[in-house]
Amino acid sequence: MTRTRIVLGAIVTAIAVAIMIGLGFWQLDRLEEKRALIAGYAQAVDQPPIAYPPVPTADPPLYRRSALTCLEVTGWRHQAGANAAGQPGYVHVADCRLGAEGPGAAVEIGWSREPTAGTDWQGGPVEGVIGPDERYRYRLVADEGLAGLERSAPPSLAAIRNNHLAYAVQWFAFAAIALVIFALATRKRRREGA
């Protein structure tokens, strides 16, 4: 009975350790992918402006300069954010209609300490930098504060987290811990069986 338990435990532990090691190597691959992505974004900062993509793309053109014309504001989002000086407060994001049809766009029009400021902005031309957005995948962050708001902090590469090395180390540590626990449990069962 003890031998069967040890064999079964060895099989389960081996499968778990193999999965954890696989996840560790997958995180190392993701680390390299994220480094390449960040390097591409760093190059985008110095590239010439592009036309604002009206349809979300699989590879968003983050950190590129662009411009658009908001024909009509269709909704507002007010989120925690910072101004250009790094002070905390609220950034105000207008969901805009760009044409007769299509998904629209998000425009971060500026920053304030007030949670719902800026809602009197009716739209118009906006120049800025493309940054990430949770609804449209990317948004245009205005160069200047609109509707009496202060300028928001521009999108920053420093905001992109690359924790994949820590995750890889974590998975490898879990695998090592599982092996140690199995070895200690097996040793204990053998002593009890003797």
mmCIF file of C-alpha atoms in Angstrom:
data_model
loop_
_atom_site.group_PDB
_atom_site.id
_atom_site.type_symbol
_atom_site.label_atom_id
_atom_site.label_comp_id
_atom_site.label_asym_id
_atom_site.label_seq_id
_atom_site.Cartn_x
_atom_site.Cartn_y
_atom_site.Cartn_z
ATOM 1 C CA MET A 1 0.000 0.000 0.000
ATOM 2 C CA THR A 2 2.791 2.435 0.919
ATOM 3 C CA ARG A 3 4.667 1.617 -2.285
ATOM 4 C CA THR A 4 1.540 2.295 -4.376
ATOM 5 C CA ARG A 5 1.056 5.654 -2.675
ATOM 6 C CA ILE A 6 4.682 6.588 -3.307
ATOM 7 C CA VAL A 7 4.429 5.647 -7.001
ATOM 8 C CA LEU A 8 1.135 7.540 -7.372
ATOM 9 C CA GLY A 9 2.629 10.538 -5.549
ATOM 10 C CA ALA A 10 5.682 10.415 -7.820
ATOM 11 C CA ILE A 11 3.495 10.453 -10.948
ATOM 12 C CA VAL A 12 1.359 13.357 -9.713
ATOM 13 C CA THR A 13 4.437 15.300 -8.580
ATOM 14 C CA ALA A 14 6.240 14.677 -11.886
ATOM 15 C CA ILE A 15 3.235 15.934 -13.865
ATOM 16 C CA ALA A 16 2.877 19.021 -11.635
ATOM 17 C CA VAL A 17 6.604 19.796 -11.791
ATOM 18 C CA ALA A 18 6.634 19.398 -15.586
ATOM 19 C CA ILE A 19 3.705 21.809 -15.897
ATOM 20 C CA MET A 20 5.328 24.348 -13.561
ATOM 21 C CA ILE A 21 8.647 24.165 -15.420
ATOM 22 C CA GLY A 22 6.774 24.573 -18.705
ATOM 23 C CA LEU A 23 5.022 27.657 -17.337
ATOM 24 C CA GLY A 24 8.394 29.030 -16.210
ATOM 25 C CA PHE A 25 9.850 28.678 -19.701
ATOM 26 C CA TRP A 26 6.669 30.168 -21.195
ATOM 27 C CA GLN A 27 7.161 33.226 -18.944
ATOM 28 C CA LEU A 28 10.772 33.508 -20.165
ATOM 29 C CA ASP A 29 9.458 33.540 -23.751
ATOM 30 C CA ARG A 30 6.915 36.218 -22.777
ATOM 31 C CA LEU A 31 9.789 38.209 -21.221
ATOM 32 C CA GLU A 32 11.567 38.380 -24.573
ATOM 33 C CA GLU A 33 8.325 39.207 -26.410
ATOM 34 C CA LYS A 34 7.598 42.058 -23.967
ATOM 35 C CA ARG A 35 11.148 43.407 -24.297
ATOM 36 C CA ALA A 36 10.763 43.471 -28.093
ATOM 37 C CA LEU A 37 7.371 45.170 -27.764
ATOM 38 C CA ILE A 38 8.784 47.853 -25.462
ATOM 39 C CA ALA A 39 11.735 48.409 -27.819
ATOM 40 C CA GLY A 40 9.270 48.869 -30.713
ATOM 41 C CA TYR A 41 7.265 51.361 -28.674
ATOM 42 C CA ALA A 42 10.461 53.239 -27.803
ATOM 43 C CA GLN A 43 11.206 53.603 -31.531
ATOM 44 C CA ALA A 44 7.624 54.757 -32.200
ATOM 45 C CA VAL A 45 8.162 57.856 -30.066
ATOM 46 C CA ASP A 46 10.603 59.288 -32.633
ATOM 47 C CA GLN A 47 8.624 58.350 -35.751
ATOM 48 C CA PRO A 48 6.536 60.851 -37.729
ATOM 49 C CA PRO A 49 2.822 61.290 -36.943
ATOM 50 C CA ILE A 50 0.298 58.836 -38.381
ATOM 51 C CA ALA A 51 -3.369 59.063 -39.261
ATOM 52 C CA TYR A 52 -5.452 57.948 -36.288
ATOM 53 C CA PRO A 53 -6.641 54.382 -37.014
ATOM 54 C CA PRO A 54 -10.466 54.507 -36.839
ATOM 55 C CA VAL A 55 -10.779 50.726 -36.452
ATOM 56 C CA PRO A 56 -8.925 48.983 -33.609
ATOM 57 C CA THR A 57 -5.992 46.970 -34.927
ATOM 58 C CA ALA A 58 -4.367 43.827 -33.555
ATOM 59 C CA ASP A 59 -1.092 45.716 -33.175
ATOM 60 C CA PRO A 60 -2.054 49.141 -31.783
ATOM 61 C CA PRO A 61 0.205 52.041 -32.817
ATOM 62 C CA LEU A 62 0.937 53.075 -29.239
ATOM 63 C CA TYR A 63 3.207 56.049 -28.465
ATOM 64 C CA ARG A 64 2.872 57.463 -31.998
ATOM 65 C CA ARG A 65 1.817 61.055 -32.572
ATOM 66 C CA SER A 66 -1.530 61.438 -34.296
ATOM 67 C CA ALA A 67 -4.583 63.651 -34.704
ATOM 68 C CA LEU A 68 -8.306 63.187 -35.135
ATOM 69 C CA THR A 69 -11.519 65.159 -35.236
ATOM 70 C CA CYS A 70 -14.140 64.241 -32.672
ATOM 71 C CA LEU A 71 -17.436 64.955 -34.451
ATOM 72 C CA GLU A 72 -19.584 64.245 -31.402
ATOM 73 C CA VAL A 73 -19.005 63.172 -27.808
ATOM 74 C CA THR A 74 -21.076 60.043 -27.157
ATOM 75 C CA GLY A 75 -20.012 59.374 -23.567
ATOM 76 C CA TRP A 76 -17.589 60.184 -20.767
ATOM 77 C CA ARG A 77 -15.224 58.239 -18.545
ATOM 78 C CA HIS A 78 -13.484 59.833 -15.579
ATOM 79 C CA GLN A 79 -10.546 57.828 -14.270
ATOM 80 C CA ALA A 80 -7.758 58.174 -11.765
ATOM 81 C CA GLY A 81 -4.700 59.657 -13.448
ATOM 82 C CA ALA A 82 -2.004 62.275 -13.264
ATOM 83 C CA ASN A 83 -1.268 65.622 -14.874
ATOM 84 C CA ALA A 84 1.941 66.483 -16.737
ATOM 85 C CA ALA A 85 3.552 67.439 -13.405
ATOM 86 C CA GLY A 86 2.727 64.008 -11.939
ATOM 87 C CA GLN A 87 0.035 65.202 -9.512
ATOM 88 C CA PRO A 88 -2.783 62.704 -8.856
ATOM 89 C CA GLY A 89 -6.344 63.476 -9.821
ATOM 90 C CA TYR A 90 -8.704 62.530 -12.642
ATOM 91 C CA VAL A 91 -8.227 62.217 -16.381
ATOM 92 C CA HIS A 92 -11.291 62.838 -18.492
ATOM 93 C CA VAL A 93 -11.858 60.594 -21.494
ATOM 94 C CA ALA A 94 -14.442 61.429 -24.154
ATOM 95 C CA ASP A 95 -15.834 58.607 -26.278
ATOM 96 C CA CYS A 96 -16.130 60.187 -29.718
ATOM 97 C CA ARG A 97 -17.898 59.569 -32.975
ATOM 98 C CA LEU A 98 -15.424 60.008 -35.843
ATOM 99 C CA GLY A 99 -17.787 59.499 -38.767
ATOM 100 C CA ALA A 100 -21.197 58.244 -39.762
ATOM 101 C CA GLU A 101 -20.299 54.703 -38.712
ATOM 102 C CA GLY A 102 -17.517 52.777 -37.067
ATOM 103 C CA PRO A 103 -16.509 52.052 -33.506
ATOM 104 C CA GLY A 104 -15.423 55.603 -32.635
ATOM 105 C CA ALA A 105 -12.442 56.633 -30.576
ATOM 106 C CA ALA A 106 -11.424 57.665 -27.091
ATOM 107 C CA VAL A 107 -9.855 61.073 -26.475
ATOM 108 C CA GLU A 108 -8.246 61.969 -23.156
ATOM 109 C CA ILE A 109 -8.935 65.698 -23.079
ATOM 110 C CA GLY A 110 -7.110 66.558 -19.874
ATOM 111 C CA TRP A 111 -6.728 66.359 -16.110
ATOM 112 C CA SER A 112 -8.332 67.972 -13.077
ATOM 113 C CA ARG A 113 -8.863 67.426 -9.368
ATOM 114 C CA GLU A 114 -12.616 67.338 -9.983
ATOM 115 C CA PRO A 115 -14.011 63.857 -10.729
ATOM 116 C CA THR A 116 -16.441 64.935 -13.491
ATOM 117 C CA ALA A 117 -14.886 68.064 -15.020
ATOM 118 C CA GLY A 118 -14.621 68.784 -18.743
ATOM 119 C CA THR A 119 -17.986 67.412 -19.791
ATOM 120 C CA ASP A 120 -18.880 70.656 -21.572
ATOM 121 C CA TRP A 121 -16.375 69.817 -24.344
ATOM 122 C CA GLN A 122 -18.378 69.088 -27.489
ATOM 123 C CA GLY A 123 -15.586 67.733 -29.684
ATOM 124 C CA GLY A 124 -13.343 69.117 -32.401
ATOM 125 C CA PRO A 125 -9.830 68.582 -33.714
ATOM 126 C CA VAL A 126 -7.315 67.052 -31.293
ATOM 127 C CA GLU A 127 -3.580 66.408 -31.606
ATOM 128 C CA GLY A 128 -1.672 64.168 -29.253
ATOM 129 C CA VAL A 129 -0.038 60.824 -28.543
ATOM 130 C CA ILE A 130 -1.706 57.424 -28.814
ATOM 131 C CA GLY A 131 -1.813 55.600 -25.487
ATOM 132 C CA PRO A 132 -3.509 52.441 -24.192
ATOM 133 C CA ASP A 133 -7.255 52.361 -23.494
ATOM 134 C CA GLU A 134 -9.323 49.598 -21.919
ATOM 135 C CA ARG A 135 -12.407 50.128 -24.112
ATOM 136 C CA TYR A 136 -10.971 50.881 -27.573
ATOM 137 C CA ARG A 137 -7.484 49.329 -27.041
ATOM 138 C CA TYR A 138 -5.946 52.786 -27.577
ATOM 139 C CA ARG A 139 -6.845 56.430 -27.074
ATOM 140 C CA LEU A 140 -5.516 59.793 -28.172
ATOM 141 C CA VAL A 141 -4.079 61.752 -25.245
ATOM 142 C CA ALA A 142 -4.349 65.449 -26.095
ATOM 143 C CA ASP A 143 -1.158 67.520 -26.150
ATOM 144 C CA GLU A 144 -2.948 70.352 -24.353
ATOM 145 C CA GLY A 145 -5.773 70.333 -21.838
ATOM 146 C CA LEU A 146 -9.128 71.030 -23.501
ATOM 147 C CA ALA A 147 -12.294 72.575 -21.987
ATOM 148 C CA GLY A 148 -10.271 74.403 -19.331
ATOM 149 C CA LEU A 149 -8.535 71.257 -18.068
ATOM 150 C CA GLU A 150 -4.828 70.868 -17.416
ATOM 151 C CA ARG A 151 -2.655 68.693 -19.642
ATOM 152 C CA SER A 152 -2.689 64.998 -18.706
ATOM 153 C CA ALA A 153 0.534 63.090 -18.227
ATOM 154 C CA PRO A 154 1.506 61.780 -21.670
ATOM 155 C CA PRO A 155 1.586 58.013 -22.197
ATOM 156 C CA SER A 156 4.802 56.640 -20.742
ATOM 157 C CA LEU A 157 6.805 53.530 -21.513
ATOM 158 C CA ALA A 158 7.525 53.344 -17.782
ATOM 159 C CA ALA A 159 3.867 52.355 -17.266
ATOM 160 C CA ILE A 160 4.385 49.081 -19.174
ATOM 161 C CA ARG A 161 5.093 46.393 -16.639
ATOM 162 C CA ASN A 162 7.378 43.519 -17.542
ATOM 163 C CA ASN A 163 7.112 41.076 -14.637
ATOM 164 C CA HIS A 164 7.693 37.945 -16.669
ATOM 165 C CA LEU A 165 11.131 37.196 -15.182
ATOM 166 C CA ALA A 166 9.658 37.294 -11.671
ATOM 167 C CA TYR A 167 6.821 35.018 -12.796
ATOM 168 C CA ALA A 168 9.315 32.573 -14.337
ATOM 169 C CA VAL A 169 11.368 32.451 -11.133
ATOM 170 C CA GLN A 170 8.144 31.927 -9.199
ATOM 171 C CA TRP A 171 7.130 28.904 -11.321
ATOM 172 C CA PHE A 172 10.611 27.362 -11.073
ATOM 173 C CA ALA A 173 10.528 27.889 -7.282
ATOM 174 C CA PHE A 174 7.120 26.203 -7.078
ATOM 175 C CA ALA A 175 8.544 23.208 -8.980
ATOM 176 C CA ALA A 176 11.517 22.987 -6.620
ATOM 177 C CA ILE A 177 9.250 23.249 -3.574
ATOM 178 C CA ALA A 178 7.006 20.480 -4.923
ATOM 179 C CA LEU A 179 10.057 18.212 -5.349
ATOM 180 C CA VAL A 180 11.281 18.946 -1.824
ATOM 181 C CA ILE A 181 7.827 18.270 -0.344
ATOM 182 C CA PHE A 182 7.583 15.000 -2.286
ATOM 183 C CA ALA A 183 11.065 13.929 -1.124
ATOM 184 C CA LEU A 184 10.264 14.712 2.526
ATOM 185 C CA ALA A 185 6.878 12.961 2.351
ATOM 186 C CA THR A 186 8.447 9.884 0.710
ATOM 187 C CA ARG A 187 11.181 9.728 3.327
ATOM 188 C CA LYS A 188 8.598 9.961 6.099
ATOM 189 C CA ARG A 189 6.439 7.179 4.575
ATOM 190 C CA ARG A 190 9.473 4.894 4.205
ATOM 191 C CA ARG A 191 10.425 5.438 7.849
ATOM 192 C CA GLU A 192 6.883 4.698 8.957
ATOM 193 C CA GLY A 193 6.826 1.564 6.772
ATOM 194 C CA ALA A 194 10.114 0.258 8.180
#
